[in-house]
Amino acid sequence: MNKKNISEIKTDFLIIGSGLSGLYSAIYASKFGKVTLITKSSIQESNSYWAQGGIAAAINDDDSIEIHKKDTLSAGCGLNNEEAVNTMVSEGTERVQGLINQGMNFDRAESGFDFGIEGGHSRRRILHALGNETGKAVVDFLCKEVEKNNKITIYENSFVIDLFSDSKSCFGCLVFSDKEKNKISIHSKATIVATGGGCGLYSQSSNPSSTSGDGIALGLNAGAVVKDMEFIQFHPTVFSKEGAQNFLISEAIRGEGGQLVNHSKSRFMENYSKQLELAPRDIVARAIFNEMRTNGEKNVFLSLKHLKPSLIKNRFKNTFELCLREGLDITKDDIPVSPAAHYMIGGIKTNISSQTNIKNLYACGEVACVGAHGANRLASNSLLECLVFAKRAIDSAVKLSKKEMKIPKDLIERAKKCSLISSDKKVESYLNYRILLSQTINNYVGILRNKKDLLLALNEISSIKRTNLDEFDLIDKRLMNLKSLTYLITKSALLREESRGAHIREDFSSESSKWHKHINWKLNNGTLRFSYSKQ
Ligand code: SIN
């Protein structure tokens, strides 16, 4: 393969990622121009696809935008950007209504929508579809729209190597297309990063391992500011059985009355919160972790035996079937669960128009950090965030000057240098590093953190030598991205000497007013530097 051979395409909107934000922004952008949608797998495959709980929106009669806002702020422990929360909960109802008008079917009860409830919500406000397969239902619905839209060109199995950026403006990206077995230079007026989060980096995660934070690394390498990386949300209940795969046991099951019990079959949540199993998920995750540690067990159990079998089999059909495959009939057997990494609250810093600090570069969904979740995301607010800020990214991008910007020559020359071929030895060594780093952050940068463990983790991470990225190949790039992300999570967790929301330090066990601020990261001449900000 000739490493100098690059084909070129031009587009109005370049959208990277095919989760809910990517699909939604692609469809909306197609009203205004030509769209190119890039995904590293297939368009049906994304973390959004696996979302179970649903979409929180204040549309039930007993609810209001104010109450939804209050619940979101209360979960966020003082670090939310209030403007972002306002925007999300108010415009969210319109976006959800828009989906319903377009024909998206959410589950209904006799009297209207069958609203669910999850931890931290004071009202039933969660719309769900196909029982607890909401992500699949919404993604399938939008995929059909994308596939029949002739303004959208899709590149599947295509890995973005770099954004074309001179640290002031973004001009598009360089992508390796598996289909064309070649590099493609995409020249775009607006670039929207919608690649999802990075919790698949943890060895114990509710996410697929492909959820590896690539978009955050792309943003960082392009000169974008990345913030709040210490806030990794752990889901309290992920299926946890020796030898079996981890999968999410939705919080919505606790919403319908599921009870947590320890190995002595005693309920324990009353020792931790008045809200019992429906306390915000940082509290439930920590309670479970504490039970496991105190009793020296690898899991606790979620018990549904007291619930109607018909409710379990209909509303949670998917979970019922997955557990049956693992030999458990959950209408009779308790489900072994433990917490696992679930959602990356931090990401590429944006304003409420989804704009980054780089001109023409936008980010939305889990890859972005607009500040709506603060230090702890309220359950089922993430799909809502995707819809609201995907639309806002496009609304802002259409206002950009239509004058074409030329990609600086040196960026193209640099792109030509990236080789697509790596030796087998190099690939093997990358895979070994990935396992090492996944276990390192899992063991030392988990639910409960302390200085000693965090320093151990930093030591492991720094044992990976930086590659000279003047002459590089795809594997070098992936390894450096992995190193940067694990470093940002760990170093931010070390810097934040307090416990707040999803970030808990054993050695600084309370919230501190000194830490009512955010940690921002930026790459300056090849070195990662941090600063603090109020927003
Ligand atoms: C769940 O169904 O428990 C996950 C929902 C979410 O993470 O928002």
Coordinates of C-alpha atoms and ligand atoms in Angstrom, one line a residue:
M1 CA 0.0 0.0 0.0
N2 CA 1.4 3.4 -1.0
K3 CA 1.5 5.5 2.1
K4 CA 1.6 8.7 0.1
N5 CA -1.7 7.9 -1.7
I6 CA -4.6 9.9 -0.2
S7 CA -7.9 10.5 -1.8
E8 CA -9.9 13.7 -1.1
I9 CA -13.5 14.6 -0.5
K10 CA -15.3 17.8 0.4
T11 CA -18.3 18.1 2.6
D12 CA -20.4 20.7 4.4
F13 CA -20.8 18.8 7.7
L14 CA -18.4 16.1 8.8
I15 CA -19.9 14.0 11.6
I16 CA -17.7 11.5 13.4
G17 CA -19.6 8.8 15.3
S18 CA -22.9 7.1 14.9
G19 CA -24.5 7.0 18.3
L20 CA -27.6 9.1 19.0
S21 CA -25.7 12.4 18.7
G22 CA -24.1 11.4 15.4
L23 CA -27.2 10.1 13.8
Y24 CA -29.4 12.9 15.0
S25 CA -27.0 15.6 13.9
A26 CA -26.5 14.0 10.5
I27 CA -30.3 13.9 9.8
Y28 CA -30.7 17.5 11.0
A29 CA -27.6 18.8 9.1
S30 CA -28.8 17.2 5.9
K31 CA -31.5 19.9 5.7
F32 CA -28.7 22.5 5.2
G33 CA -26.0 20.7 3.1
K34 CA -23.9 17.7 2.3
V35 CA -23.2 15.4 5.2
T36 CA -20.4 12.9 5.6
L37 CA -20.9 10.4 8.5
I38 CA -17.9 8.4 9.7
T39 CA -18.0 5.5 12.1
K40 CA -15.4 3.1 13.2
S41 CA -17.8 0.2 13.2
S42 CA -21.3 0.0 11.6
I43 CA -23.9 2.7 12.0
Q44 CA -26.0 0.4 14.2
E45 CA -23.2 -0.1 16.6
S46 CA -22.6 2.4 19.3
N47 CA -22.9 2.8 23.1
S48 CA -26.3 4.6 22.6
Y49 CA -27.5 1.3 21.1
W50 CA -27.0 -0.4 24.5
A51 CA -28.8 2.3 26.5
Q52 CA -31.5 0.6 28.5
G53 CA -33.3 3.0 31.0
G54 CA -34.6 5.5 28.5
I55 CA -34.8 9.2 27.9
A56 CA -35.7 11.5 30.8
A57 CA -38.0 14.4 29.8
A58 CA -40.5 16.5 31.8
I59 CA -43.6 15.7 29.8
N60 CA -45.7 13.9 32.4
D61 CA -48.7 15.9 33.9
D62 CA -47.2 15.9 37.4
D63 CA -43.8 17.0 36.2
S64 CA -42.2 20.3 35.1
I65 CA -38.9 21.6 33.7
E66 CA -38.2 23.2 37.0
I67 CA -38.5 19.9 38.9
H68 CA -36.3 18.0 36.3
K69 CA -33.8 20.8 36.6
K70 CA -33.8 20.5 40.4
D71 CA -33.2 16.7 40.3
T72 CA -30.4 17.2 37.8
L73 CA -28.7 19.8 39.9
S74 CA -29.1 17.8 43.0
A75 CA -27.4 14.8 41.5
G76 CA -24.6 17.0 40.0
C77 CA -23.3 18.1 43.5
G78 CA -22.7 21.7 42.7
L79 CA -20.6 21.4 39.6
N80 CA -23.3 21.7 36.9
N81 CA -23.3 24.5 34.5
E82 CA -26.8 25.8 35.2
E83 CA -27.2 27.3 31.7
A84 CA -26.5 23.9 30.2
V85 CA -28.9 22.2 32.5
N86 CA -31.7 24.7 31.7
T87 CA -31.1 24.2 28.0
M88 CA -31.1 20.4 28.2
V89 CA -34.2 20.0 30.3
S90 CA -36.2 22.7 28.5
E91 CA -35.2 22.0 24.9
G92 CA -35.2 18.3 25.7
T93 CA -39.0 18.2 25.9
E94 CA -39.2 19.7 22.4
R95 CA -36.6 17.2 21.0
V96 CA -38.4 14.3 22.5
Q97 CA -41.8 15.5 21.3
G98 CA -40.2 15.9 17.8
L99 CA -39.1 12.3 17.8
I100 CA -42.6 11.2 18.8
N101 CA -44.1 13.3 16.0
Q102 CA -41.7 11.7 13.5
G103 CA -43.1 8.3 14.5
M104 CA -40.8 7.0 17.3
N105 CA -42.8 4.6 19.5
F106 CA -42.2 4.9 23.2
D107 CA -43.9 2.3 25.4
R108 CA -47.4 3.2 26.5
A109 CA -49.6 2.2 29.4
E110 CA -53.4 2.5 29.3
S111 CA -53.5 6.2 30.3
G112 CA -50.6 7.4 28.2
F113 CA -46.8 6.9 28.2
D114 CA -45.5 4.3 30.6
F115 CA -43.0 6.6 32.4
G116 CA -40.3 4.8 34.3
I117 CA -38.3 6.1 37.3
E118 CA -34.6 5.7 38.2
G119 CA -32.3 6.8 41.0
G120 CA -32.3 10.5 41.8
H121 CA -35.6 11.3 40.0
S122 CA -38.4 12.6 42.1
R123 CA -41.0 11.8 39.4
R124 CA -41.7 9.1 36.9
R125 CA -40.4 10.8 33.7
I126 CA -38.4 8.2 31.8
L127 CA -39.7 7.3 28.4
H128 CA -38.6 3.9 27.3
A129 CA -39.1 1.7 24.3
L130 CA -39.2 -2.1 23.6
G131 CA -39.2 -2.5 27.4
N132 CA -35.6 -1.8 28.4
E133 CA -34.1 -1.7 24.9
T134 CA -34.6 2.1 24.4
G135 CA -31.2 2.7 22.9
K136 CA -31.7 0.0 20.3
A137 CA -35.2 1.3 19.4
V138 CA -34.1 4.9 19.0
V139 CA -30.9 4.0 17.1
D140 CA -32.8 1.7 14.7
F141 CA -35.4 4.4 14.1
L142 CA -32.8 7.0 13.2
C143 CA -30.6 4.6 11.2
K144 CA -33.6 4.0 8.9
E145 CA -33.8 7.8 8.3
V146 CA -30.1 8.1 7.7
E147 CA -29.9 5.2 5.3
K148 CA -32.7 6.6 3.0
N149 CA -31.3 10.2 3.1
N150 CA -29.3 10.8 -0.1
K151 CA -27.6 13.9 1.4
I152 CA -25.8 11.7 3.9
T153 CA -22.7 9.6 2.8
I154 CA -21.8 7.0 5.3
Y155 CA -18.2 5.6 5.8
E156 CA -18.4 2.6 8.0
N157 CA -15.4 0.7 9.5
S158 CA -13.4 3.9 9.1
F159 CA -11.0 5.1 11.8
V160 CA -10.2 8.8 12.1
I161 CA -6.5 9.2 12.4
D162 CA -6.4 13.0 13.1
L163 CA -8.4 16.1 12.8
F164 CA -6.9 18.7 10.5
S165 CA -6.3 21.5 13.0
D166 CA -3.8 24.3 13.3
S167 CA -4.9 24.7 17.0
K168 CA -7.1 27.6 16.0
S169 CA -9.4 26.2 13.3
C170 CA -10.5 22.7 12.2
F171 CA -10.6 21.9 8.5
G172 CA -11.8 18.3 8.6
C173 CA -10.1 15.0 9.2
L174 CA -7.8 12.3 7.9
V175 CA -9.5 8.9 8.0
F176 CA -8.5 5.4 7.2
S177 CA -11.3 3.7 5.3
D178 CA -11.3 -0.1 5.6
K179 CA -13.5 -0.3 2.4
E180 CA -11.1 1.7 0.3
K181 CA -8.1 0.4 2.1
N182 CA -6.8 3.9 1.9
K183 CA -6.5 7.2 3.7
I184 CA -9.1 9.8 2.8
S185 CA -8.7 13.4 3.5
I186 CA -12.1 14.9 4.3
H187 CA -12.3 18.7 3.9
S188 CA -15.2 20.0 5.8
K189 CA -16.7 23.4 6.7
A190 CA -17.9 22.1 10.1
T191 CA -16.7 19.0 12.0
I192 CA -18.9 17.5 14.7
V193 CA -17.2 15.0 17.1
A194 CA -19.9 12.6 18.4
T195 CA -17.9 9.5 19.2
G196 CA -19.2 8.7 22.7
G197 CA -17.3 8.2 25.9
G198 CA -14.4 6.0 27.0
C199 CA -15.6 3.8 29.8
G200 CA -14.8 0.7 27.8
L201 CA -11.2 1.5 28.8
Y202 CA -12.0 0.0 32.2
S203 CA -11.7 -3.8 32.4
Q204 CA -15.0 -3.9 34.3
S205 CA -17.4 -1.8 32.3
S206 CA -21.0 -1.8 31.2
N207 CA -19.8 -0.4 27.8
P208 CA -18.5 -2.4 24.8
S209 CA -14.6 -2.3 24.7
S210 CA -14.9 -0.2 21.5
T211 CA -16.1 2.7 23.7
S212 CA -12.5 3.8 24.1
G213 CA -12.5 7.6 24.2
D214 CA -11.0 8.0 20.7
G215 CA -12.9 11.3 20.1
I216 CA -11.6 12.9 23.3
A217 CA -8.1 12.1 22.1
L218 CA -8.8 13.5 18.7
G219 CA -10.0 16.7 20.3
L220 CA -7.1 16.9 22.6
N221 CA -4.6 16.4 19.7
A222 CA -6.4 19.1 17.7
G223 CA -5.9 21.6 20.5
A224 CA -9.3 21.4 22.2
V225 CA -9.7 21.8 25.9
V226 CA -10.8 18.7 27.8
K227 CA -12.3 18.9 31.3
D228 CA -13.8 17.0 34.3
M229 CA -12.0 13.7 33.4
E230 CA -11.9 12.6 37.0
F231 CA -15.7 12.1 37.0
I232 CA -16.2 8.5 35.9
Q233 CA -19.7 7.3 36.7
F234 CA -19.9 3.8 38.0
H235 CA -23.2 2.0 37.4
P236 CA -24.2 0.2 40.6
T237 CA -25.6 -2.9 39.0
V238 CA -23.7 -4.7 36.2
F239 CA -24.2 -8.5 35.9
S240 CA -21.3 -10.1 37.7
K241 CA -20.7 -13.8 37.6
E242 CA -17.4 -15.6 37.3
G243 CA -16.6 -16.5 33.7
A244 CA -19.7 -14.6 32.3
Q245 CA -19.7 -11.4 30.3
N246 CA -20.6 -8.1 32.1
F247 CA -23.9 -6.6 31.0
L248 CA -26.0 -3.8 32.4
I249 CA -28.9 -4.5 34.8
S250 CA -30.9 -1.4 34.3
E251 CA -31.6 1.0 37.2
A252 CA -35.2 1.0 35.9
I253 CA -35.5 -2.5 37.5
R254 CA -34.9 -0.9 40.9
G255 CA -37.4 1.8 39.8
E256 CA -40.0 -1.0 39.6
G257 CA -39.1 -2.3 43.0
G258 CA -35.9 -4.5 42.6
Q259 CA -34.1 -4.8 46.0
L260 CA -30.4 -5.1 46.8
V261 CA -29.4 -7.8 49.2
N262 CA -26.0 -9.0 50.4
H263 CA -24.8 -12.6 50.7
S264 CA -26.7 -13.0 54.0
K265 CA -29.8 -12.1 51.9
S266 CA -30.3 -8.9 54.0
R267 CA -31.3 -5.6 52.4
F268 CA -28.6 -3.0 53.2
M269 CA -29.5 0.3 51.4
E270 CA -31.3 1.6 54.5
N271 CA -27.8 1.9 56.1
Y272 CA -26.8 4.3 53.3
S273 CA -29.7 6.5 52.2
K274 CA -33.3 7.2 52.9
Q275 CA -34.0 6.8 49.2
L276 CA -32.9 3.2 49.5
E277 CA -32.4 1.5 46.1
L278 CA -33.4 4.7 44.3
A279 CA -30.7 7.0 45.8
P280 CA -28.5 8.7 43.1
R281 CA -26.2 6.1 41.6
D282 CA -23.0 7.3 43.2
I283 CA -24.5 6.6 46.6
V284 CA -25.8 3.2 45.5
A285 CA -22.6 2.2 43.8
R286 CA -20.6 3.2 46.8
A287 CA -22.9 1.3 49.2
I288 CA -22.6 -1.9 47.1
F289 CA -18.8 -1.5 47.0
N290 CA -18.7 -1.1 50.7
E291 CA -20.9 -4.2 51.3
M292 CA -18.6 -6.2 49.0
R293 CA -15.5 -5.0 50.7
T294 CA -16.7 -5.4 54.3
N295 CA -17.9 -8.9 53.6
G296 CA -15.0 -9.9 51.3
E297 CA -17.5 -10.7 48.5
K298 CA -17.2 -10.1 44.7
N299 CA -20.8 -9.1 44.3
V300 CA -24.2 -8.4 45.9
F301 CA -27.6 -9.5 44.5
L302 CA -30.6 -7.8 43.0
S303 CA -33.7 -9.6 44.1
L304 CA -36.9 -9.5 42.0
K305 CA -38.6 -12.5 43.5
H306 CA -41.3 -10.4 45.0
L307 CA -42.2 -8.7 41.7
K308 CA -44.8 -10.0 39.3
P309 CA -43.2 -12.5 36.8
S310 CA -45.2 -10.9 34.0
L311 CA -43.7 -7.4 34.8
I312 CA -40.2 -8.9 34.7
K313 CA -40.8 -10.8 31.5
N314 CA -42.5 -8.0 29.6
R315 CA -40.9 -4.8 30.8
F316 CA -37.4 -6.3 31.2
K317 CA -37.6 -9.0 28.5
N318 CA -34.0 -8.5 27.3
T319 CA -32.6 -8.8 30.9
F320 CA -34.7 -11.8 31.6
E321 CA -33.4 -13.5 28.4
L322 CA -29.8 -12.6 29.0
C323 CA -29.9 -13.9 32.5
L324 CA -31.6 -17.1 31.4
R325 CA -28.7 -17.7 29.0
E326 CA -26.5 -17.5 32.1
G327 CA -28.6 -20.1 33.8
L328 CA -30.7 -17.7 36.0
D329 CA -34.5 -17.4 36.0
I330 CA -34.7 -13.9 37.5
T331 CA -38.4 -14.4 38.5
K332 CA -37.0 -16.9 41.1
D333 CA -33.2 -16.4 41.2
D334 CA -31.3 -13.4 42.5
I335 CA -29.1 -11.6 40.0
P336 CA -25.4 -11.3 41.0
V337 CA -24.3 -7.6 40.5
S338 CA -21.4 -5.3 41.2
P339 CA -20.6 -1.7 40.1
A340 CA -18.6 -1.1 36.9
A341 CA -17.5 1.9 34.9
H342 CA -20.5 3.2 32.9
Y343 CA -20.4 6.9 31.8
M344 CA -17.6 9.4 31.2
I345 CA -18.9 12.7 32.6
G346 CA -15.9 14.7 31.4
G347 CA -14.8 15.2 27.8
I348 CA -14.2 17.9 25.2
K349 CA -15.2 21.2 26.7
T350 CA -18.0 23.0 24.8
N351 CA -20.3 25.9 25.3
I352 CA -24.1 25.5 25.1
S353 CA -23.9 25.7 21.3
S354 CA -21.6 22.6 21.4
Q355 CA -18.7 24.7 20.2
T356 CA -15.2 23.9 21.3
N357 CA -12.4 26.4 21.6
I358 CA -11.3 25.5 18.1
K359 CA -13.2 27.3 15.3
N360 CA -15.5 25.0 13.2
L361 CA -15.0 22.1 15.7
Y362 CA -18.1 21.0 17.7
A363 CA -18.6 18.1 20.1
C364 CA -21.8 16.6 21.5
G365 CA -23.0 13.7 23.5
E366 CA -20.8 11.7 25.9
V367 CA -17.6 12.7 24.2
A368 CA -18.4 16.3 25.1
C369 CA -18.5 18.1 28.4
V370 CA -21.0 21.0 28.3
G371 CA -21.4 20.8 32.1
A372 CA -25.0 19.6 32.2
H373 CA -24.2 16.6 34.5
G374 CA -21.9 18.3 37.0
A375 CA -20.1 15.8 39.2
N376 CA -22.6 13.1 38.8
R377 CA -25.1 12.4 35.9
L378 CA -28.7 11.9 36.7
A379 CA -29.9 8.6 35.1
S380 CA -31.3 8.7 31.6
N381 CA -30.3 12.4 31.1
S382 CA -27.6 11.3 28.6
L383 CA -29.8 10.5 25.6
L384 CA -31.6 13.8 26.2
E385 CA -28.3 15.6 26.2
C386 CA -27.4 13.9 22.9
L387 CA -30.6 15.2 21.2
V388 CA -30.4 18.7 22.5
F389 CA -26.7 19.4 21.9
A390 CA -26.6 17.6 18.5
K391 CA -29.2 20.0 17.2
R392 CA -27.5 23.0 18.8
A393 CA -24.2 22.0 17.1
I394 CA -25.8 22.1 13.7
D395 CA -27.7 25.3 14.4
S396 CA -24.5 26.9 15.3
A397 CA -22.5 25.3 12.4
V398 CA -25.0 26.6 9.7
K399 CA -24.2 30.1 10.8
L400 CA -20.5 29.6 9.8
S401 CA -19.1 31.5 6.9
K402 CA -19.7 29.6 3.7
K403 CA -16.3 30.8 2.4
E404 CA -14.2 27.7 1.9
M405 CA -11.1 27.5 4.1
K406 CA -8.0 25.9 2.6
I407 CA -6.4 23.1 4.7
P408 CA -2.9 24.3 5.5
K409 CA -0.3 22.5 3.4
D410 CA 1.7 21.2 6.3
L411 CA -1.3 19.4 7.7
I412 CA -1.7 17.5 4.5
E413 CA 2.0 16.7 4.3
R414 CA 1.9 15.4 7.9
A415 CA -1.1 13.2 7.0
K416 CA 0.8 11.6 4.2
K417 CA 3.4 10.4 6.6
C418 CA 1.0 8.2 8.6
S419 CA 1.6 4.6 7.6
L420 CA -1.3 2.2 7.7
I421 CA 0.9 -0.8 8.2
S422 CA 2.1 -2.0 11.6
S423 CA 4.1 -5.1 12.3
D424 CA 2.4 -8.0 14.1
K425 CA 4.8 -7.5 17.0
K426 CA 3.7 -3.9 17.4
V427 CA 0.0 -4.9 17.2
E428 CA 0.5 -7.5 19.9
S429 CA 2.4 -5.1 22.1
Y430 CA -0.4 -2.6 21.8
L431 CA -3.0 -5.2 22.8
N432 CA -0.9 -6.1 25.8
Y433 CA -0.6 -2.4 26.8
R434 CA -4.4 -2.0 26.4
I435 CA -5.0 -4.9 28.9
L436 CA -2.4 -3.5 31.3
L437 CA -3.9 0.0 31.3
S438 CA -7.5 -1.3 31.5
Q439 CA -6.7 -3.3 34.6
T440 CA -4.6 -0.5 36.0
I441 CA -7.3 2.1 35.9
N442 CA -9.9 -0.5 37.0
N443 CA -7.9 -1.4 40.1
Y444 CA -6.4 2.0 41.0
V445 CA -8.8 4.6 39.6
G446 CA -12.1 3.0 40.5
I447 CA -15.0 3.9 42.8
L448 CA -12.8 4.6 45.9
R449 CA -9.5 6.4 45.1
N450 CA -6.5 7.3 47.2
K451 CA -3.2 9.0 46.6
K452 CA -1.1 5.8 46.9
D453 CA -3.2 3.9 44.3
L454 CA -3.3 6.9 42.0
L455 CA 0.4 7.3 42.1
L456 CA 0.8 3.6 41.3
A457 CA -1.4 4.0 38.3
L458 CA 0.5 7.0 37.1
N459 CA 3.7 5.0 37.4
E460 CA 2.3 2.2 35.2
I461 CA 1.0 4.7 32.6
S462 CA 4.3 6.6 32.4
S463 CA 6.2 3.3 31.7
I464 CA 4.8 3.5 28.2
K465 CA 7.3 5.6 26.2
R466 CA 6.0 8.4 24.0
T467 CA 6.3 7.7 20.3
N468 CA 7.8 10.2 18.0
L469 CA 4.7 11.1 16.0
D470 CA 6.6 12.7 13.2
E471 CA 6.8 9.3 11.5
F472 CA 4.0 7.2 12.9
D473 CA 1.5 4.4 12.1
L474 CA -2.0 3.7 13.2
I475 CA -0.9 1.6 16.2
D476 CA 1.4 4.3 17.5
K477 CA -1.5 6.7 17.3
R478 CA -3.8 4.4 19.2
L479 CA -1.3 3.7 21.9
M480 CA -0.6 7.4 22.5
N481 CA -4.3 8.1 22.6
L482 CA -4.7 5.4 25.2
K483 CA -1.8 6.7 27.3
S484 CA -3.2 10.3 27.1
L485 CA -6.7 9.3 28.2
T486 CA -5.7 7.0 31.1
Y487 CA -3.2 9.7 32.2
L488 CA -5.9 12.5 32.2
I489 CA -8.4 10.3 34.2
T490 CA -5.7 9.4 36.8
K491 CA -4.0 12.7 37.1
S492 CA -7.3 14.6 37.4
A493 CA -8.4 12.2 40.1
L494 CA -5.1 12.8 42.0
L495 CA -5.4 16.6 41.7
R496 CA -9.0 16.7 43.0
E497 CA -8.4 16.4 46.7
E498 CA -12.0 16.1 47.8
S499 CA -15.0 13.7 47.4
R500 CA -17.8 15.0 45.2
G501 CA -20.4 13.1 43.1
A502 CA -18.8 10.3 41.2
H503 CA -15.3 11.1 42.4
I504 CA -14.6 9.7 45.8
R505 CA -11.2 10.0 47.6
E506 CA -10.7 7.8 50.7
D507 CA -8.0 10.3 51.9
F508 CA -10.2 13.4 51.3
S509 CA -13.6 12.1 52.3
S510 CA -15.7 15.3 52.2
E511 CA -16.7 17.9 49.7
S512 CA -14.5 21.0 49.8
S513 CA -15.6 24.5 48.8
K514 CA -12.0 25.0 47.5
W515 CA -12.9 22.5 44.8
H516 CA -15.9 24.3 43.5
K517 CA -14.0 24.4 40.2
H518 CA -13.1 22.3 37.1
I519 CA -9.8 20.8 35.9
N520 CA -9.1 21.7 32.2
W521 CA -6.5 20.0 30.0
K522 CA -4.8 21.2 26.9
L523 CA -2.0 19.9 24.8
N524 CA 0.7 22.6 24.4
N525 CA 3.7 21.8 22.2
G526 CA 3.3 18.1 22.9
T527 CA 2.9 18.4 26.7
L528 CA -0.4 18.0 28.5
R529 CA -1.0 21.0 30.8
F530 CA -3.8 21.7 33.3
S531 CA -5.6 24.8 34.5
Y532 CA -8.6 25.5 36.7
S533 CA -11.8 27.2 35.7
K534 CA -15.1 28.2 37.4
Q535 CA -17.2 26.7 34.5
Ligands
SIN1 C1 -29.8 2.2 33.2 O1 -30.7 1.7 32.5 O2 -29.6 1.8 34.4 C2 -28.8 3.2 32.6 C3 -29.4 4.4 32.3 C4 -28.4 5.5 32.2 O3 -27.2 5.3 32.4 O4 -28.8 6.7 32.0

